[in-house]
């Protein structure tokens, strides 16, 4: 609940055992967090809470090193970039809030965001449920994609500070993720309510049709809460459903990823989805999943049953 306190619990895995080593308590509940703008050496965690506060933590010292409150409501989603990637621009954090705004922050600058994407005057403020970075393959290019409660997906170009593309998926967008953040845009997954997710081929953008996509609605278990790509293979990703089911997917590219339409303009061609495996691992919805970048198949997941799970997926090197 938003009136409760928040705790960051820090665990370590030693000899196959998971052990809590310390925790950090705060007066407000945490909603989201990311290490994306920090290096593995610094281990600085950026968090968003139910009061709209962004904080950055030094976990080694259990101390807060940054705080700002520019959102007027819950920070639903957070992502970071630049922490572990060479030549992809400044370290930055993006936050999406119930107040309808998407804000980009540079941790080296205190106070105000470096970019603020908000509704035009007179527009309805939609609850932003998901934000992610992508297309950050050099010092200049960077994209933010945001998903909203009414099904809108918006792609913001931070280099030109413009809305590059938008569409509506007809259901609230719970999760979005590029298959890789630090390459020219390749694929984007967006998961929604009612057990659906969309995979967009974002290499080719048609002026009128947008991006080619493939839709999966085979999951009959309510919301698809999250999708996460395997760091070692960007064509494999996992989806986590409302009944605690985890599905492992592989995207298969078409023979040609683009064609010329009747107007002589390039148009993308969507591929196919192949489900590799599925398993129910919780009695409650799984609301978060993160793969380990170093150990193939190692992941951590949280669910609404108040459990943190360490998961191992085998034979991924054979895909």
XYZ file of C-alpha atoms in Angstrom:
319
model
C 0.000 0.000 0.000
C 1.117 3.554 -0.656
C 0.786 4.397 3.038
C 3.272 1.731 4.094
C 7.017 1.900 4.464
C 9.494 0.725 1.861
C 12.467 -1.604 2.216
C 15.379 -2.425 -0.080
C 16.576 -5.915 0.798
C 20.047 -6.913 -0.406
C 20.819 -10.608 -0.934
C 23.877 -12.580 -1.941
C 24.123 -16.079 -3.378
C 26.835 -18.224 -1.821
C 27.272 -21.960 -2.462
C 23.783 -22.188 -3.889
C 22.146 -20.478 -0.908
C 20.386 -17.112 -1.001
C 21.068 -15.009 2.087
C 19.897 -11.519 3.022
C 22.866 -9.412 4.075
C 21.311 -5.988 4.736
C 18.273 -3.819 4.168
C 17.440 -0.116 3.801
C 14.157 1.216 5.155
C 12.277 4.281 3.919
C 8.956 5.878 4.943
C 7.392 5.365 1.476
C 6.850 2.143 -0.455
C 9.072 1.498 -3.472
C 7.436 0.783 -6.846
C 10.378 0.176 -9.208
C 14.164 0.192 -9.493
C 17.067 -0.151 -11.936
C 20.853 -0.528 -12.009
C 20.932 0.513 -15.688
C 22.668 3.877 -15.228
C 25.339 2.486 -12.889
C 28.413 0.373 -13.420
C 28.751 -3.029 -11.768
C 31.572 -1.618 -9.656
C 29.476 1.205 -8.192
C 26.280 -0.857 -7.819
C 24.085 2.216 -7.531
C 20.381 1.477 -7.517
C 17.864 4.059 -8.758
C 14.366 3.704 -7.280
C 10.934 5.261 -7.772
C 8.338 5.308 -4.984
C 4.611 5.788 -4.409
C 5.063 9.499 -3.667
C 6.801 10.304 -6.957
C 10.329 10.430 -5.526
C 13.411 9.338 -7.491
C 16.347 8.232 -5.339
C 19.763 6.728 -6.070
C 21.433 4.477 -3.508
C 25.003 3.382 -2.808
C 24.259 -0.173 -1.725
C 27.760 -0.813 -0.388
C 27.366 2.046 2.105
C 23.562 1.746 2.420
C 23.356 5.484 1.807
C 21.264 7.747 -0.386
C 23.335 9.819 -2.833
C 20.589 11.463 -4.914
C 16.984 12.458 -4.354
C 14.457 14.507 -6.305
C 10.672 14.738 -6.353
C 9.420 16.140 -9.656
C 6.562 13.684 -10.179
C 3.252 14.457 -8.472
C 2.170 10.795 -8.255
C 3.476 7.216 -8.233
C 6.536 6.412 -10.342
C 5.291 3.225 -12.016
C 8.330 2.387 -14.115
C 12.033 3.200 -14.328
C 14.922 2.325 -16.641
C 18.576 3.289 -16.896
C 21.300 3.342 -19.535
C 24.976 4.193 -19.894
C 26.242 2.392 -16.828
C 27.886 -0.611 -18.462
C 28.010 0.358 -22.122
C 30.882 2.073 -23.911
C 30.194 4.898 -26.394
C 26.446 5.099 -25.892
C 26.100 8.561 -24.411
C 25.617 9.892 -20.910
C 24.304 7.783 -18.024
C 20.591 8.555 -17.809
C 17.460 7.401 -15.988
C 13.899 7.564 -17.343
C 10.776 7.479 -15.161
C 7.103 7.078 -16.050
C 4.387 8.164 -13.641
C 0.673 8.101 -12.975
C 0.803 11.895 -13.387
C 1.048 11.306 -17.158
C 4.646 12.469 -17.584
C 7.824 10.729 -18.726
C 11.004 12.335 -17.396
C 14.660 11.735 -18.244
C 17.339 12.385 -15.632
C 21.120 12.734 -15.690
C 22.381 11.527 -12.280
C 25.288 13.980 -12.556
C 22.857 16.915 -12.545
C 20.800 17.663 -9.465
C 17.143 18.616 -9.343
C 15.336 19.063 -12.642
C 15.009 16.449 -15.411
C 16.957 16.932 -18.640
C 13.838 16.031 -20.670
C 10.143 16.071 -19.842
C 7.535 14.447 -22.090
C 4.046 15.427 -20.995
C 0.555 15.779 -22.528
C -0.240 18.896 -24.508
C -2.477 21.480 -22.887
C -6.043 20.177 -22.895
C -5.045 16.528 -23.455
C -6.081 13.847 -20.972
C -3.221 12.703 -18.731
C -2.835 8.951 -19.118
C -1.230 6.734 -16.498
C 2.246 5.744 -17.754
C 2.901 2.108 -16.858
C 6.160 1.372 -18.664
C 9.295 3.188 -19.899
C 12.477 1.943 -21.607
C 15.582 3.215 -23.382
C 16.767 2.015 -26.789
C 18.609 2.915 -30.019
C 21.573 4.173 -27.984
C 24.352 3.022 -30.309
C 26.462 6.208 -30.184
C 26.801 9.455 -28.239
C 23.952 11.199 -30.051
C 21.136 8.712 -30.658
C 18.704 7.673 -27.945
C 15.054 6.614 -27.885
C 12.550 6.346 -25.029
C 9.457 4.192 -25.474
C 6.513 4.556 -23.086
C 3.387 2.445 -22.589
C 0.154 3.772 -21.070
C -2.978 2.469 -19.375
C -5.187 3.179 -22.415
C -3.024 1.061 -24.740
C -0.944 3.891 -26.201
C 2.690 3.205 -27.067
C 4.768 6.306 -27.758
C 8.338 6.460 -29.065
C 10.249 9.636 -28.217
C 13.461 10.616 -30.024
C 15.689 12.343 -27.449
C 18.117 13.618 -30.081
C 15.433 15.627 -31.891
C 13.106 15.921 -28.862
C 10.149 14.784 -30.923
C 7.498 12.075 -31.001
C 8.833 9.622 -33.572
C 5.956 7.103 -33.610
C 2.835 6.095 -31.717
C 0.131 3.443 -31.870
C -2.629 2.006 -29.695
C -2.729 -1.675 -28.655
C -6.321 -1.511 -27.298
C -5.257 -2.822 -23.874
C -3.203 -1.278 -21.067
C 0.535 -1.646 -21.751
C 2.203 -3.314 -18.756
C 5.720 -3.790 -20.083
C 7.919 -2.678 -22.980
C 11.490 -3.595 -23.868
C 13.888 -3.340 -26.818
C 15.815 -6.547 -27.457
C 19.027 -4.537 -26.995
C 19.427 -0.955 -25.797
C 22.861 -0.228 -27.258
C 22.315 -1.092 -30.948
C 20.260 0.518 -33.735
C 16.643 -0.338 -32.962
C 15.919 -3.949 -33.888
C 12.852 -5.353 -32.080
C 10.450 -4.087 -29.430
C 8.160 -6.214 -27.245
C 5.072 -4.720 -25.577
C 2.904 -6.778 -23.199
C -0.668 -5.908 -22.253
C -3.727 -6.818 -20.266
C -5.897 -9.741 -21.454
C -2.927 -12.024 -22.086
C -1.516 -10.377 -25.200
C 1.903 -9.221 -26.327
C 3.178 -7.601 -29.517
C 6.622 -7.921 -31.130
C 7.486 -5.024 -33.433
C 10.280 -5.104 -36.014
C 11.553 -1.548 -35.534
C 14.294 -1.607 -38.189
C 11.942 -0.389 -40.937
C 9.370 2.347 -40.292
C 6.745 2.962 -42.953
C 5.372 6.551 -42.918
C 1.744 5.396 -42.893
C 1.817 1.817 -41.558
C 4.486 2.260 -38.900
C 6.328 -0.908 -37.858
C 5.517 -4.490 -38.784
C 4.351 -6.564 -35.832
C 3.330 -10.041 -34.742
C 0.673 -10.473 -32.036
C 0.379 -13.389 -29.626
C -2.868 -13.853 -27.692
C -2.524 -17.550 -26.877
C -2.002 -16.995 -23.152
C -5.371 -17.460 -21.411
C -4.188 -16.332 -18.000
C -4.950 -12.639 -17.788
C -2.268 -9.981 -17.838
C 1.206 -10.445 -19.307
C 3.060 -8.451 -16.681
C 6.555 -8.375 -18.092
C 8.800 -9.435 -20.981
C 12.594 -9.634 -20.769
C 15.104 -10.506 -23.489
C 18.000 -12.842 -22.865
C 21.193 -10.688 -22.812
C 23.235 -13.388 -24.557
C 20.672 -13.897 -27.370
C 18.388 -10.991 -28.262
C 15.979 -13.238 -30.190
C 14.984 -15.172 -27.035
C 12.753 -13.602 -24.418
C 10.557 -14.560 -21.495
C 6.996 -13.470 -20.693
C 5.454 -13.653 -17.232
C 1.695 -14.107 -16.891
C -0.983 -13.434 -14.331
C -1.329 -17.079 -13.281
C 2.374 -17.355 -12.411
C 3.234 -18.937 -15.755
C 6.567 -18.194 -17.409
C 6.910 -18.737 -21.162
C 10.150 -18.790 -23.129
C 9.926 -17.560 -26.731
C 12.177 -17.317 -29.760
C 11.581 -14.793 -32.530
C 12.220 -16.143 -36.020
C 13.001 -13.586 -38.735
C 11.374 -13.765 -42.173
C 13.480 -14.408 -45.248
C 13.301 -10.678 -46.023
C 12.698 -8.152 -43.228
C 11.389 -5.446 -45.573
C 9.648 -5.063 -48.911
C 8.521 -2.185 -51.129
C 4.797 -1.418 -50.962
C 2.521 -0.209 -53.759
C 3.684 3.381 -53.294
C 7.329 2.399 -53.652
C 8.057 2.907 -49.929
C 9.870 0.410 -47.711
C 7.614 -1.585 -45.384
C 8.658 -4.015 -42.648
C 7.793 -7.712 -42.653
C 7.031 -9.400 -39.328
C 8.555 -12.709 -38.327
C 7.103 -15.611 -36.318
C 7.058 -16.610 -32.659
C 8.080 -20.054 -31.441
C 7.334 -20.990 -27.831
C 10.258 -23.006 -26.497
C 8.959 -23.784 -23.015
C 6.425 -22.780 -20.383
C 6.025 -23.526 -16.709
C 3.990 -22.275 -13.761
C 6.460 -21.179 -11.085
C 4.156 -19.199 -8.768
C 0.560 -19.243 -7.593
C 0.435 -15.458 -8.034
C 1.338 -13.094 -10.911
C 5.062 -12.656 -11.603
C 5.600 -8.899 -11.805
C 9.366 -8.688 -12.366
C 12.088 -10.740 -14.057
C 15.775 -9.971 -14.690
C 18.342 -12.111 -16.484
C 21.971 -12.208 -15.376
C 24.337 -10.748 -17.995
C 27.243 -13.035 -17.038
C 25.631 -16.416 -16.350
C 23.522 -17.744 -19.226
C 20.074 -18.777 -18.015
C 20.359 -17.370 -14.487
C 17.503 -15.049 -13.516
C 15.711 -13.546 -10.533
C 11.944 -13.047 -10.333
C 9.441 -11.558 -7.907
C 5.747 -12.315 -7.561
C 2.721 -11.158 -5.627
C 3.091 -14.105 -3.258
C 5.873 -12.077 -1.556
C 8.600 -14.468 -2.729
C 11.876 -13.751 -4.518
C 12.910 -16.630 -6.776
C 16.258 -17.453 -8.339
C 15.587 -19.321 -11.588
C 17.930 -21.358 -13.796
C 16.978 -22.072 -17.434
C 19.088 -24.726 -19.145
C 19.975 -25.567 -22.766
C 19.688 -21.948 -23.942
C 23.026 -22.337 -25.723
C 21.362 -24.870 -28.046
C 18.790 -22.386 -29.379
